[in-house]
Amino acid sequence: MTESKKPEALTYDDVRAVSPALEYYTKATLLDGLWKRPELSPRDRSVVTVAALIARIQSMEFRFHFGLALENGVQPAELSEIITHLAFYAGWGNAMAAIVVAKDIFRERGIGTDELPAAKGKLLPINEEMEKQRATQVAGNFGTVSPGLVQATTDVLFRDLWLRAALAPRDRSLVTVSALIANAQTAQIPFHLNRAMDNGLTQAEASEMLHHIAFYAGWPCAMSALPVAKDVFEKRQNKAPEAAKAGDGQKQSSRETAQ
């Protein structure tokens, strides 16, 4: 790996010299509008933005948004782990491009490696039943197509990366879904959006994530994700009454047994 030249930071004067309209939209619509909507916290907006920028290798914006993320409450260890996570979900080169900028920010802020996640550490507990179901389904569908990829998905991703404690499961899901939308990987969104909501992301927050990411990945990427998200939301809403009925039935059965 070689040292890359730092991207120059743009000023509002620079933007105005080329597009006064873009300067206006940046100030009024983006920073004074979108970023102040209460449907997502500033921290979550930073997580979504950083994920989208790294997924698309939009390195011109890295310095500003990495710094803003730290100011909005994203911890250095979390930013480090977001970059690590995106090596798997956006590609190694994307993560390395983020490293080039993040290392300077960490040095300028006096952030040492003792504040960053270790290469290996204690992992979060795993839901063995759900992971077995996932692994069995993937192996059944694709085990003969690429057995190495199927095995690495289990061993490296779901039994290692996803269990690293440096990033909360909800945040890890938020990073993943944001990257998938930013790269228009709609086929992967249903599984990961469901996982995100199982991990604590609300439908309102997921909805606002789609709104936010349109500005950082472009309207087509966000609009392409809308039908997928709509299907996930509707299926989860339909399951909720069924689960409630099943729960009521179990309670009634328990009372009858007790009697």
Short mmCIF file of C-alpha atoms in Angstrom, two decimals:
data_model
loop_
_atom_site.label_atom_id
_atom_site.label_comp_id
_atom_site.label_asym_id
_atom_site.label_seq_id
_atom_site.Cartn_x
_atom_site.Cartn_y
_atom_site.Cartn_z
CA MET A 1 0.00 0.00 0.00
CA THR A 2 1.25 3.48 -0.79
CA GLU A 3 0.41 6.86 0.65
CA SER A 4 -2.40 8.63 -1.17
CA LYS A 5 -2.59 12.37 -1.65
CA LYS A 6 -5.00 14.05 0.76
CA PRO A 7 -8.14 15.32 -0.94
CA GLU A 8 -8.42 19.07 -0.64
CA ALA A 9 -11.29 20.38 1.48
CA LEU A 10 -13.85 22.45 -0.39
CA THR A 11 -15.07 25.76 0.98
CA TYR A 12 -18.43 27.38 0.39
CA ASP A 13 -16.60 29.90 -1.80
CA ASP A 14 -15.33 27.03 -3.95
CA VAL A 15 -18.84 25.64 -4.37
CA ARG A 16 -20.33 29.07 -5.07
CA ALA A 17 -17.73 29.74 -7.77
CA VAL A 18 -19.07 26.77 -9.71
CA SER A 19 -22.68 26.40 -8.58
CA PRO A 20 -24.40 29.00 -6.39
CA ALA A 21 -27.47 26.77 -6.39
CA LEU A 22 -25.50 23.83 -4.97
CA GLU A 23 -24.09 26.05 -2.23
CA TYR A 24 -27.66 27.07 -1.34
CA TYR A 25 -28.92 23.48 -1.28
CA THR A 26 -25.92 22.39 0.79
CA LYS A 27 -26.58 25.02 3.43
CA ALA A 28 -30.36 25.28 3.46
CA THR A 29 -31.65 21.90 2.36
CA LEU A 30 -28.90 19.59 3.63
CA LEU A 31 -27.17 20.99 6.72
CA ASP A 32 -29.92 23.30 8.02
CA GLY A 33 -32.76 21.04 6.87
CA LEU A 34 -32.15 17.31 6.64
CA TRP A 35 -29.58 17.14 9.44
CA LYS A 36 -31.94 18.87 11.88
CA ARG A 37 -34.90 16.58 11.38
CA PRO A 38 -35.68 14.80 14.70
CA GLU A 39 -36.57 11.42 13.18
CA LEU A 40 -32.93 10.33 13.43
CA SER A 41 -30.39 11.45 16.01
CA PRO A 42 -27.35 13.39 14.75
CA ARG A 43 -25.24 10.38 15.75
CA ASP A 44 -27.33 8.01 13.64
CA ARG A 45 -27.22 10.43 10.71
CA SER A 46 -23.44 10.44 10.96
CA VAL A 47 -23.34 6.64 11.02
CA VAL A 48 -25.55 6.46 7.91
CA THR A 49 -23.55 9.15 6.11
CA VAL A 50 -20.15 7.66 6.88
CA ALA A 51 -21.35 4.23 5.73
CA ALA A 52 -22.71 5.64 2.47
CA LEU A 53 -19.57 7.66 1.74
CA ILE A 54 -17.24 4.71 2.36
CA ALA A 55 -19.48 2.38 0.36
CA ARG A 56 -19.20 4.74 -2.62
CA ILE A 57 -15.55 5.77 -1.96
CA GLN A 58 -16.54 9.45 -1.89
CA SER A 59 -13.26 10.40 -0.27
CA MET A 60 -13.66 14.15 -0.77
CA GLU A 61 -16.25 14.09 2.02
CA PHE A 62 -14.41 11.72 4.37
CA ARG A 63 -12.52 14.28 6.42
CA PHE A 64 -15.52 16.49 7.17
CA HIS A 65 -17.90 13.64 7.98
CA PHE A 66 -15.46 11.52 9.97
CA GLY A 67 -14.82 14.58 12.14
CA LEU A 68 -18.52 15.38 12.38
CA ALA A 69 -19.27 11.79 13.38
CA LEU A 70 -16.83 12.04 16.29
CA GLU A 71 -18.42 15.36 17.33
CA ASN A 72 -21.90 13.79 17.10
CA GLY A 73 -21.03 11.06 19.58
CA VAL A 74 -19.58 8.28 17.45
CA GLN A 75 -16.65 6.98 19.48
CA PRO A 76 -13.21 6.49 17.86
CA ALA A 77 -13.54 2.74 18.49
CA GLU A 78 -16.91 2.75 16.72
CA LEU A 79 -15.60 4.67 13.71
CA SER A 80 -12.69 2.23 13.53
CA GLU A 81 -15.10 -0.71 13.63
CA ILE A 82 -17.39 0.83 11.00
CA ILE A 83 -14.42 0.96 8.63
CA THR A 84 -13.52 -2.66 9.45
CA HIS A 85 -17.12 -3.80 8.93
CA LEU A 86 -17.36 -2.07 5.56
CA ALA A 87 -14.28 -3.88 4.28
CA PHE A 88 -16.63 -6.89 4.09
CA TYR A 89 -19.78 -5.10 2.91
CA ALA A 90 -18.29 -2.56 0.50
CA GLY A 91 -14.86 -4.01 -0.30
CA TRP A 92 -11.30 -3.88 1.01
CA GLY A 93 -10.29 -0.98 -1.22
CA ASN A 94 -13.13 1.17 0.12
CA ALA A 95 -12.02 0.51 3.70
CA MET A 96 -8.39 1.30 2.87
CA ALA A 97 -9.45 4.59 1.28
CA ALA A 98 -11.18 5.45 4.57
CA ILE A 99 -8.05 4.47 6.53
CA VAL A 100 -5.98 7.04 4.62
CA VAL A 101 -8.16 9.87 5.96
CA ALA A 102 -9.08 8.45 9.37
CA LYS A 103 -5.46 7.89 10.42
CA ASP A 104 -4.74 11.62 10.08
CA ILE A 105 -7.87 12.57 12.01
CA PHE A 106 -6.96 10.13 14.79
CA ARG A 107 -3.42 11.48 14.96
CA GLU A 108 -4.62 15.11 15.04
CA ARG A 109 -7.04 14.31 17.87
CA GLY A 110 -4.53 12.27 19.85
CA ILE A 111 -6.48 9.03 19.43
CA GLY A 112 -4.11 6.12 20.05
CA THR A 113 -4.41 2.44 19.23
CA ASP A 114 -5.19 1.77 22.90
CA GLU A 115 -8.58 3.44 22.25
CA LEU A 116 -9.35 1.24 19.25
CA PRO A 117 -10.85 -2.27 19.06
CA ALA A 118 -8.36 -5.11 19.33
CA ALA A 119 -7.94 -7.50 16.44
CA LYS A 120 -9.37 -10.26 18.62
CA GLY A 121 -11.51 -9.95 21.71
CA LYS A 122 -14.51 -11.33 23.54
CA LEU A 123 -17.45 -11.86 21.18
CA LEU A 124 -21.11 -11.17 21.80
CA PRO A 125 -23.37 -14.18 22.40
CA ILE A 126 -24.85 -15.80 19.31
CA ASN A 127 -28.35 -17.09 18.70
CA GLU A 128 -27.32 -20.60 17.70
CA GLU A 129 -30.76 -21.62 16.42
CA MET A 130 -31.15 -18.62 14.11
CA GLU A 131 -27.57 -18.85 12.87
CA LYS A 132 -28.01 -22.57 12.15
CA GLN A 133 -31.14 -21.80 10.12
CA ARG A 134 -29.35 -19.07 8.15
CA ALA A 135 -26.28 -21.20 7.48
CA THR A 136 -28.36 -24.23 6.46
CA GLN A 137 -30.44 -22.18 4.02
CA VAL A 138 -27.41 -20.53 2.41
CA ALA A 139 -25.53 -23.82 2.18
CA GLY A 140 -28.56 -25.51 0.64
CA ASN A 141 -28.95 -22.78 -1.97
CA PHE A 142 -25.33 -22.07 -2.84
CA GLY A 143 -23.08 -24.67 -1.22
CA THR A 144 -22.26 -26.26 -4.57
CA VAL A 145 -21.79 -22.91 -6.32
CA SER A 146 -19.09 -21.49 -4.08
CA PRO A 147 -18.45 -23.60 -0.99
CA GLY A 148 -15.56 -21.36 0.04
CA LEU A 149 -17.75 -18.26 0.07
CA VAL A 150 -20.53 -20.05 1.92
CA GLN A 151 -18.11 -21.26 4.60
CA ALA A 152 -16.43 -17.85 4.95
CA THR A 153 -19.87 -16.22 5.31
CA THR A 154 -20.50 -18.42 8.32
CA ASP A 155 -17.03 -18.47 9.88
CA VAL A 156 -15.81 -14.92 9.21
CA LEU A 157 -18.97 -12.85 9.00
CA PHE A 158 -21.68 -14.30 11.19
CA ARG A 159 -19.55 -16.14 13.76
CA ASP A 160 -16.90 -13.43 14.04
CA LEU A 161 -17.41 -9.96 12.49
CA TRP A 162 -21.08 -9.62 13.51
CA LEU A 163 -20.25 -10.66 17.07
CA ARG A 164 -17.47 -8.14 17.64
CA ALA A 165 -18.44 -6.01 20.63
CA ALA A 166 -16.94 -2.73 19.39
CA LEU A 167 -20.14 -1.88 17.54
CA ALA A 168 -23.65 -2.48 18.91
CA PRO A 169 -25.73 -4.89 16.76
CA ARG A 170 -28.19 -2.10 15.90
CA ASP A 171 -25.37 0.16 14.69
CA ARG A 172 -23.73 -2.66 12.76
CA SER A 173 -27.04 -3.29 11.03
CA LEU A 174 -27.51 0.42 10.35
CA VAL A 175 -24.07 0.54 8.71
CA THR A 176 -24.80 -2.55 6.62
CA VAL A 177 -28.21 -1.44 5.34
CA SER A 178 -26.89 2.05 4.57
CA ALA A 179 -24.02 0.58 2.53
CA LEU A 180 -26.36 -1.78 0.67
CA ILE A 181 -28.72 1.07 -0.27
CA ALA A 182 -25.82 3.32 -1.26
CA ASN A 183 -24.51 0.64 -3.63
CA ALA A 184 -27.99 -0.33 -4.89
CA GLN A 185 -27.60 -3.90 -3.60
CA THR A 186 -31.36 -4.36 -3.28
CA ALA A 187 -31.28 -8.17 -3.25
CA GLN A 188 -29.46 -8.10 0.09
CA ILE A 189 -31.66 -5.47 1.73
CA PRO A 190 -34.61 -7.64 2.93
CA PHE A 191 -32.47 -9.91 5.11
CA HIS A 192 -30.42 -7.06 6.55
CA LEU A 193 -33.31 -4.62 7.04
CA ASN A 194 -35.21 -7.32 8.93
CA ARG A 195 -32.09 -8.01 10.97
CA ALA A 196 -31.70 -4.27 11.66
CA MET A 197 -35.27 -4.05 12.97
CA ASP A 198 -34.78 -7.20 15.04
CA ASN A 199 -31.69 -5.45 16.43
CA GLY A 200 -33.73 -2.42 17.54
CA LEU A 201 -34.03 -0.08 14.54
CA THR A 202 -37.61 1.19 14.42
CA GLN A 203 -39.66 1.49 11.26
CA ALA A 204 -39.71 5.28 11.67
CA GLU A 205 -35.90 5.33 11.91
CA ALA A 206 -35.55 3.02 8.90
CA SER A 207 -37.89 5.29 6.95
CA GLU A 208 -35.82 8.36 7.78
CA MET A 209 -32.62 6.51 6.92
CA LEU A 210 -33.98 6.11 3.37
CA HIS A 211 -34.74 9.83 3.25
CA HIS A 212 -31.28 10.75 4.55
CA ILE A 213 -29.34 8.44 2.28
CA ALA A 214 -31.00 9.85 -0.84
CA PHE A 215 -28.85 12.97 -0.41
CA TYR A 216 -25.60 11.03 -0.01
CA ALA A 217 -26.08 8.20 -2.51
CA GLY A 218 -28.50 9.85 -4.90
CA TRP A 219 -32.25 9.60 -5.37
CA PRO A 220 -32.16 6.53 -7.68
CA CYS A 221 -30.45 4.38 -5.03
CA ALA A 222 -32.92 5.43 -2.35
CA MET A 223 -35.95 5.10 -4.62
CA SER A 224 -34.83 1.62 -5.76
CA ALA A 225 -34.77 0.57 -2.10
CA LEU A 226 -38.32 1.86 -1.39
CA PRO A 227 -40.26 -1.15 -2.78
CA VAL A 228 -37.98 -3.52 -0.86
CA ALA A 229 -38.42 -1.59 2.39
CA LYS A 230 -42.18 -1.35 1.82
CA ASP A 231 -42.39 -5.14 1.49
CA VAL A 232 -40.34 -5.66 4.67
CA PHE A 233 -42.47 -3.19 6.64
CA GLU A 234 -45.76 -4.73 5.47
CA LYS A 235 -44.69 -8.30 6.18
CA ARG A 236 -43.53 -7.37 9.67
CA GLN A 237 -46.79 -5.55 10.36
CA ASN A 238 -48.78 -8.58 9.21
CA LYS A 239 -46.71 -10.88 11.42
CA ALA A 240 -47.30 -8.76 14.53
CA PRO A 241 -51.04 -9.57 14.92
CA GLU A 242 -50.33 -13.25 14.20
CA ALA A 243 -47.65 -13.32 16.89
CA ALA A 244 -50.00 -11.58 19.32
CA LYS A 245 -52.73 -14.15 18.63
CA ALA A 246 -50.29 -17.00 19.11
CA GLY A 247 -49.17 -15.46 22.39
CA ASP A 248 -52.76 -15.12 23.60
CA GLY A 249 -53.41 -18.75 22.68
CA GLN A 250 -50.36 -19.90 24.63
CA LYS A 251 -51.46 -17.85 27.67
CA GLN A 252 -54.98 -19.38 27.51
CA SER A 253 -53.52 -22.87 27.24
CA SER A 254 -51.27 -22.21 30.22
CA ARG A 255 -54.23 -21.04 32.32
CA GLU A 256 -56.22 -24.12 31.38
CA THR A 257 -53.30 -26.35 32.29
CA ALA A 258 -52.88 -24.58 35.61
CA GLN A 259 -56.55 -25.08 36.41
#
